XYZ file of N, CA and C in Angstrom:
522
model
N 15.648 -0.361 -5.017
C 15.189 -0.210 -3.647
C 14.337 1.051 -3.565
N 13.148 0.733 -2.984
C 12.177 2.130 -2.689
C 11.157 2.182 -1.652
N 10.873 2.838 -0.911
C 9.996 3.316 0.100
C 9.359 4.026 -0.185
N 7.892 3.623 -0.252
C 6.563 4.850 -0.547
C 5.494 4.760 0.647
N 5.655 6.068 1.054
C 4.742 6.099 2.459
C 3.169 6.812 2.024
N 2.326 6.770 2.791
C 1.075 7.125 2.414
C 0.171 7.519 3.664
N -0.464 8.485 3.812
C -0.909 9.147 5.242
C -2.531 9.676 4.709
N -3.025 9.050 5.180
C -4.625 8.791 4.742
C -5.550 9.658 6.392
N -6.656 9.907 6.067
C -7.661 10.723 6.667
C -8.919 10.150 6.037
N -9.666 9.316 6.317
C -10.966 9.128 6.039
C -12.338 9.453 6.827
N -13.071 10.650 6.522
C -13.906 10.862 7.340
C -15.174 10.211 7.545
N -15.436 9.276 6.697
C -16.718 8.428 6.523
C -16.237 6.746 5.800
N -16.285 5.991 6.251
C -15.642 4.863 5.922
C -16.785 4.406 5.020
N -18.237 4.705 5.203
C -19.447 4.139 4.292
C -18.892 4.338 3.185
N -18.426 5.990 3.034
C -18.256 5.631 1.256
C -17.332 4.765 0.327
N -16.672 4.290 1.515
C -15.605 3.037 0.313
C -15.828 1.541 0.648
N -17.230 0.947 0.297
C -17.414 -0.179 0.559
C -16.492 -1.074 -0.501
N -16.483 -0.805 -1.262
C -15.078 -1.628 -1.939
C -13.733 -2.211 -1.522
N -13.371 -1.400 -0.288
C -12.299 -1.584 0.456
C -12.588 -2.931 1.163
N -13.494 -2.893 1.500
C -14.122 -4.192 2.741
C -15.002 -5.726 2.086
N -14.891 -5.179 0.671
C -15.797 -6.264 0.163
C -15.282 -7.334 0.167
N -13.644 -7.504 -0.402
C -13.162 -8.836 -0.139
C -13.479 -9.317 1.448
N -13.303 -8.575 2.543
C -13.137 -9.847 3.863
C -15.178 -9.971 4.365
N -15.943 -9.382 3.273
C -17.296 -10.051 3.581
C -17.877 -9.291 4.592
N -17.538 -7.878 4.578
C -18.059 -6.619 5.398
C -18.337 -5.431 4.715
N -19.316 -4.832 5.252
C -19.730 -3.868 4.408
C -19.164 -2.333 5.380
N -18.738 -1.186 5.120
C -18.635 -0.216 6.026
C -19.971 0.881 6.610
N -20.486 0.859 7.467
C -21.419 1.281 7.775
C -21.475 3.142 8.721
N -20.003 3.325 8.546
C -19.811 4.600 9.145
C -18.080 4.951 10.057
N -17.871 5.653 9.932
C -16.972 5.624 11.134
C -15.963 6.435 10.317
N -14.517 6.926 11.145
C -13.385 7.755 10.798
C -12.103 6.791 10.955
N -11.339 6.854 10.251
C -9.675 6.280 10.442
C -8.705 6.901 9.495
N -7.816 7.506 10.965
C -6.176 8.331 10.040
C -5.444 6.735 10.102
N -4.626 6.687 9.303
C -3.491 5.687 8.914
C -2.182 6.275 7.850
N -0.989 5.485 8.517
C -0.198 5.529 7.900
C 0.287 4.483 7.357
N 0.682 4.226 6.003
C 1.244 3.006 5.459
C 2.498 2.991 4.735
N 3.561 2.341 5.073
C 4.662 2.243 4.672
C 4.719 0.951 3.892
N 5.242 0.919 2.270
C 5.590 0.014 1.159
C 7.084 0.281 0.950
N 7.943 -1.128 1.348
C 9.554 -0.712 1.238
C 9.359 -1.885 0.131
N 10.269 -1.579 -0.743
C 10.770 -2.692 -1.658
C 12.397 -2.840 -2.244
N 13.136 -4.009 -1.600
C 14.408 -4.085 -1.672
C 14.541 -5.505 -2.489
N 15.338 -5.567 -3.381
C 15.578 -6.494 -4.451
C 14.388 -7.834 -4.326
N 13.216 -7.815 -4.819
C 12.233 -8.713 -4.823
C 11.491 -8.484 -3.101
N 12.493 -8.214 -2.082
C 11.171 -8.422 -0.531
C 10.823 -7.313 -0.210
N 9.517 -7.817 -0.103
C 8.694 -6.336 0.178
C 8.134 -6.827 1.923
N 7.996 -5.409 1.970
C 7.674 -5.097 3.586
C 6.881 -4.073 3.424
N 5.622 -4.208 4.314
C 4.885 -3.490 4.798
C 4.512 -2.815 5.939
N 4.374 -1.987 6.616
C 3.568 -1.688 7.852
C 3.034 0.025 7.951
N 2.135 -0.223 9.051
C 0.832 0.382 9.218
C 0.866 1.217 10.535
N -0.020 2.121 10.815
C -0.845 2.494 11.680
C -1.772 3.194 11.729
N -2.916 2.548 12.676
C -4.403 2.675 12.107
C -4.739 3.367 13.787
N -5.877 4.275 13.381
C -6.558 4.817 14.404
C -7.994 4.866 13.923
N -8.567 4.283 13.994
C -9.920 5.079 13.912
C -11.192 4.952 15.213
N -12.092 5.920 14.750
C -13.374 6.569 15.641
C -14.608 5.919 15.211
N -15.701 5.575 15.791
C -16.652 5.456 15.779
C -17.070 4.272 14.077
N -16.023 3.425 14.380
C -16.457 2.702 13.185
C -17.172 1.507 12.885
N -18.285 1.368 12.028
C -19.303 0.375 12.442
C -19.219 -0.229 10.986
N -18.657 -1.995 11.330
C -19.148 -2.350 9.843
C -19.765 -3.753 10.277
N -20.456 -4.047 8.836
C -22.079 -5.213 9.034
C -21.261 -6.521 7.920
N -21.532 -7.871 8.206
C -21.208 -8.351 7.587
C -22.076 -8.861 6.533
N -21.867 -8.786 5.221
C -22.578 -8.591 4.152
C -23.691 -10.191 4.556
N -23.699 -10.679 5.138
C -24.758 -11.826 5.230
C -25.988 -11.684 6.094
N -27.041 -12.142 5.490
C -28.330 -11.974 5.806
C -28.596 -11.598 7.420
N -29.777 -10.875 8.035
C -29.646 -10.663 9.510
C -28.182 -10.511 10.533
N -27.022 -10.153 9.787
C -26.350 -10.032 10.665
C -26.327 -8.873 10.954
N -25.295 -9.042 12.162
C -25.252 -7.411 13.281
C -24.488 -6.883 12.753
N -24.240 -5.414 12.872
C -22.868 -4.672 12.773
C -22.101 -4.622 13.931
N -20.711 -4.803 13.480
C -19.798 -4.568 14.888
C -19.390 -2.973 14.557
N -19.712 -2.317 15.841
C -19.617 -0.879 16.200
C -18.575 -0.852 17.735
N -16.861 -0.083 16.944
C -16.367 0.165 17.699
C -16.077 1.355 17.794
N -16.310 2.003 19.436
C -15.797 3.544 19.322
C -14.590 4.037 18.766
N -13.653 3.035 19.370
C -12.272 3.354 19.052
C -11.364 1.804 18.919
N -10.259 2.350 17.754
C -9.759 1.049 17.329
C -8.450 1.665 17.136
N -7.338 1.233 17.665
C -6.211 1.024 16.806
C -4.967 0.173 16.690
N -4.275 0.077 16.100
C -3.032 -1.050 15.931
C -1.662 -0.303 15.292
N -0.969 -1.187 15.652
C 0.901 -0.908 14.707
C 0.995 -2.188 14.306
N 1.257 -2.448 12.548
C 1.451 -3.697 12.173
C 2.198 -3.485 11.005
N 2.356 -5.057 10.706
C 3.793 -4.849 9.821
C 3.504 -6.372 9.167
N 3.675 -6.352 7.432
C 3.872 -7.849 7.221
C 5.446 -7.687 6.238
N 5.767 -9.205 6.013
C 7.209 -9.221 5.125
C 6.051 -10.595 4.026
N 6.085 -10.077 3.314
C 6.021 -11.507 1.792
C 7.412 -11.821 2.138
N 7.258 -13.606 1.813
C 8.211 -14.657 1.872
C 7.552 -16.041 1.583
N 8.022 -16.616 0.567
C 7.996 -17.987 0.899
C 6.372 -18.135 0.398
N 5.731 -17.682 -0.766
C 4.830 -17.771 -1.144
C 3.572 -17.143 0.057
N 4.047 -16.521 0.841
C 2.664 -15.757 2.200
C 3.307 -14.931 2.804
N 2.447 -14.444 3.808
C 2.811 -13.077 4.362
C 3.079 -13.683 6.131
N 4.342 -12.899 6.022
C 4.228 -13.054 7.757
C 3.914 -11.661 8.498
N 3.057 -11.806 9.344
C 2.587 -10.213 10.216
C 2.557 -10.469 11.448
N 2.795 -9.375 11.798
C 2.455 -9.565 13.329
C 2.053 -7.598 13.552
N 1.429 -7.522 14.971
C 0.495 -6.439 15.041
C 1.343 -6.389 16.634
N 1.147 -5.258 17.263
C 1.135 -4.863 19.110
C 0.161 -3.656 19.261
N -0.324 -3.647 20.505
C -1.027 -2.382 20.970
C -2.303 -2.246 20.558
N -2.706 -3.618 20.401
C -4.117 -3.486 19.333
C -5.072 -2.928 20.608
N -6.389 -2.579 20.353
C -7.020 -1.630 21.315
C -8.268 -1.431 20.541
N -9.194 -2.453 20.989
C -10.464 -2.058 20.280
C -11.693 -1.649 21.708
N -12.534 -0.616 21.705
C -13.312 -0.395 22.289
C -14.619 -0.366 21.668
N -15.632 -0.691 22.513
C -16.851 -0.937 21.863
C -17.713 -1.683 22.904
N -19.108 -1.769 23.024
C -20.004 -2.186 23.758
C -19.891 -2.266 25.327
N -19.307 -1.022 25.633
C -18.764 -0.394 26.932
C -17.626 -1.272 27.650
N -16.928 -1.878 26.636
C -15.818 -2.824 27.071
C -14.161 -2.553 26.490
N -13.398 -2.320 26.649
C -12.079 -2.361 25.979
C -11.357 -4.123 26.152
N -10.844 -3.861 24.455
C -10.222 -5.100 24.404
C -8.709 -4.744 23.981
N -7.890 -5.498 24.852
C -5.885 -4.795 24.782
C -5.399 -6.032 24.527
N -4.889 -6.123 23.395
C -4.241 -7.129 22.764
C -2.717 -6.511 22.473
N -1.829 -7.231 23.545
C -0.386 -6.838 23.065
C -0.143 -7.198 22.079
N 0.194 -8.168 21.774
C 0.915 -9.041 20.402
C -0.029 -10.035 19.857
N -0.263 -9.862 18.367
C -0.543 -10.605 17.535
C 0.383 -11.195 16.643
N 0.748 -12.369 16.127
C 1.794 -12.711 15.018
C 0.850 -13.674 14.052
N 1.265 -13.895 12.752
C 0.851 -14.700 12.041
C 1.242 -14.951 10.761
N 0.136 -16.410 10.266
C 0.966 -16.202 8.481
C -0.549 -16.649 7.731
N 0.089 -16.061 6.685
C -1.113 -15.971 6.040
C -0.436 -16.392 4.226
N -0.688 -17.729 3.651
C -0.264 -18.241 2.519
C -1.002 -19.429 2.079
N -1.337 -19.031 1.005
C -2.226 -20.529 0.196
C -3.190 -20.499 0.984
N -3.728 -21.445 1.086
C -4.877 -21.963 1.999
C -4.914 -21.643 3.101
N -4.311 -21.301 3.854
C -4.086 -21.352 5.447
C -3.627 -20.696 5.925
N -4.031 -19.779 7.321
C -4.056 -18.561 8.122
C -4.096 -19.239 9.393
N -2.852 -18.588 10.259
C -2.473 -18.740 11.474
C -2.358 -17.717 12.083
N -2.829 -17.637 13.144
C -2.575 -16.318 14.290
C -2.642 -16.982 16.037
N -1.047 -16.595 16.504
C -1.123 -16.376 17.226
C -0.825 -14.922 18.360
N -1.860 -15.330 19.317
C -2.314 -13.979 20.682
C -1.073 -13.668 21.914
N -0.809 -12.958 22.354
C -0.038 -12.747 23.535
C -1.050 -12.302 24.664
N -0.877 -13.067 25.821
C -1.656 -12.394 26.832
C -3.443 -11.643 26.844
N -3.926 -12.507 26.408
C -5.580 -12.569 26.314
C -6.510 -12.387 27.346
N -6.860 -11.478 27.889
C -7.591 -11.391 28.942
C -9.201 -11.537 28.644
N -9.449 -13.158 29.026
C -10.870 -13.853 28.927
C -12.048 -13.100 29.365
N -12.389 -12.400 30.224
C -13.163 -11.698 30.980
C -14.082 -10.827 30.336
N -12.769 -10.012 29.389
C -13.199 -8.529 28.587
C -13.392 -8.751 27.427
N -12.782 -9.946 26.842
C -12.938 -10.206 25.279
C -14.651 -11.431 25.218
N -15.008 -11.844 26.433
C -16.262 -12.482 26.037
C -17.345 -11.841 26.285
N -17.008 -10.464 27.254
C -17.844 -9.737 27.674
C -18.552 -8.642 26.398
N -17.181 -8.256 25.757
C -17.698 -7.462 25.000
C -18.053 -8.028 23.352
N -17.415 -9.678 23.081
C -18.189 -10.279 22.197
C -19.619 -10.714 22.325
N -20.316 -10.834 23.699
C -21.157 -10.977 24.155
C -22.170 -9.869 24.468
N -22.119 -8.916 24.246
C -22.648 -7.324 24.819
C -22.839 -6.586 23.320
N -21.751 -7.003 22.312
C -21.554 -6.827 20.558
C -22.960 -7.371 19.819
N -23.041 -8.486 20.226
C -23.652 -9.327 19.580
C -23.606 -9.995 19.039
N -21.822 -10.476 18.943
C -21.449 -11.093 17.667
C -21.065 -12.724 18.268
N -22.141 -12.769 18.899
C -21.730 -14.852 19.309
C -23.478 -14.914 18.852
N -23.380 -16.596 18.056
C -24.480 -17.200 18.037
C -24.889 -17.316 19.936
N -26.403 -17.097 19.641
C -27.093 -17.400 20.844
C -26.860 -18.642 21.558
N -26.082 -19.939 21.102
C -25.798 -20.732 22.178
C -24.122 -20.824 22.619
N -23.747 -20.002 22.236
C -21.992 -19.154 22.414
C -22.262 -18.339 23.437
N -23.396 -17.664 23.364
C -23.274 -16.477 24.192
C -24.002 -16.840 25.381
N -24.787 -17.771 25.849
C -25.804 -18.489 26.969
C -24.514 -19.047 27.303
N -23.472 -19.673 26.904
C -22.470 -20.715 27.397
C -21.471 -19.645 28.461
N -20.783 -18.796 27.088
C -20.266 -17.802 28.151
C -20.873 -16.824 29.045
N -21.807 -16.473 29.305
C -22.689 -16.185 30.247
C -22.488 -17.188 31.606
N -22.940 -18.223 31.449
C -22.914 -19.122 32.508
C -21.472 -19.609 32.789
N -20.364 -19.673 32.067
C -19.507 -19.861 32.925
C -18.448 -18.552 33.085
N -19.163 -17.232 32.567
C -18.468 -16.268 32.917
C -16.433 -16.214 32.839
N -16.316 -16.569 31.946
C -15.062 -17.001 31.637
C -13.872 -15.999 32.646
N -12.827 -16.045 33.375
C -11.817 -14.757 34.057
C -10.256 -14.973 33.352
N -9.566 -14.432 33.654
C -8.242 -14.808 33.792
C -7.742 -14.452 31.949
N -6.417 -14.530 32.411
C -6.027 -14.265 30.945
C -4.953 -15.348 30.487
N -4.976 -15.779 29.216
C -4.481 -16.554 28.402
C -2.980 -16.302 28.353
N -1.886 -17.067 28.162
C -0.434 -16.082 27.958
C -0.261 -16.487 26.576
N -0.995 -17.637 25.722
C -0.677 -17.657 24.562
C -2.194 -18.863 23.912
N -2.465 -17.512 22.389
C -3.791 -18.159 21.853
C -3.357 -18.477 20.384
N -3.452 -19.814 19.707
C -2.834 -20.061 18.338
C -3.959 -20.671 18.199
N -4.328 -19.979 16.747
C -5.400 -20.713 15.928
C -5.285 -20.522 14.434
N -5.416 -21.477 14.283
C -5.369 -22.273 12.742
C -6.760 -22.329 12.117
N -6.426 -21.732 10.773
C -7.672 -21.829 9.578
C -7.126 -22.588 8.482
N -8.084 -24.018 7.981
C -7.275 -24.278 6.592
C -8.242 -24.579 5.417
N -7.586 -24.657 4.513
C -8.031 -25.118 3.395
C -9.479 -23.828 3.155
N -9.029 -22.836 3.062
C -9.543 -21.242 3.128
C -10.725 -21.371 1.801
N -10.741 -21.958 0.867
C -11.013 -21.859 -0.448
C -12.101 -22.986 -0.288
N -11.940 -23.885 0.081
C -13.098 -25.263 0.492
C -13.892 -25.204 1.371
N -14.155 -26.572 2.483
C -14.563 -26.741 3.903
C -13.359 -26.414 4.588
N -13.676 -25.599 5.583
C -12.660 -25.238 6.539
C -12.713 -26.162 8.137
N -11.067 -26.417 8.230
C -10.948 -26.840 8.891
C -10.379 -26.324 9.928
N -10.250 -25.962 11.099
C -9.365 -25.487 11.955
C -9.127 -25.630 12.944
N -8.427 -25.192 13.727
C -8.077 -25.834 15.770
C -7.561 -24.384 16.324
N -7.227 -24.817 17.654
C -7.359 -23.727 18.657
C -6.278 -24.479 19.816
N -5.253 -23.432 19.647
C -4.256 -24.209 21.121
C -4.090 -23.377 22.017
């Protein structure tokens, strides 16, 4: 049985594009303190986190795309390996950026083999299309759509499914 904690300070996130290369982002600037906790008790391991960072802007490594630039970001998260995947779940998430804040209480999910699930707690429609929309990060007929119907109100529960991660992806939205 062992616990190894780790308390990080990064003042420029550009210089470790390696970190970001697997999820298909490049780091383009920004600051994040984090703490990370690795417990390991007879084979199950557990993880969790907390992330703060400032002014962080990353581009996704594909042609003409935008960078997403958030002033401020942070989360408390935690996964357990089991059962061949990871189960996580996140609270307090808090991303700011394109003069909009986005407050995500609870995130949960799993993530194994092929297929990634996440579900949202309490989604407030308004602020999350406003500032995906103001970002830049909707194709131009995503972002004319929500424009015109100006989406309000908040969600009490968002589950979405990714599969077959490695192929054509398939997925849904409940």
């Amino acid at each position: 049985r062992g616990v190894f904690h780790m308390k990080s300070e990064i003042g420029d996130l550009g210089l470790f594009p390696d970190l970001f290369a697997q999820a298909g982002v490049a780091p383009q600037g920004g600051a994040v303190k984090s703490d990370l906790w690795l417990q390991l008790d007879r084979g199950k391991v557990q993880v969790a986190t907390r992330i703060a960072g400032e002014s962080v802007a990353l581009k996704q490594q594909e042609e003409g795309a935008r960078s997403i630039v958030l002033d401020r970001l942070g989360l408390v998260a935690a996964a357990d390996y089991r059962d061949n995947g990871w189960d996580f779940r996140a609270r307090d998430i808090e991303l700011r950026g394109a003069d909009q804040e986005v407050l995500i209480d609870r995130l949960t999910g799993r993530y194994g083999g092929d297929r990634l699930t996440l579900r949202l707690a309490d989604l407030e429609l308004g602020t999350l299309s406003r500032y995906l929309e103001r970002a830049g990060l909707l194709p131009d007929t995503a972002r004319q759509v929500l424009g015109k119907l100006s989406p309000e109100g908040e969600l009490e529960t968002v589950a979405f499914t990714l599969e077959n991660l490695s192929g054509e992806q398939d997925w849904s939205l409940a």
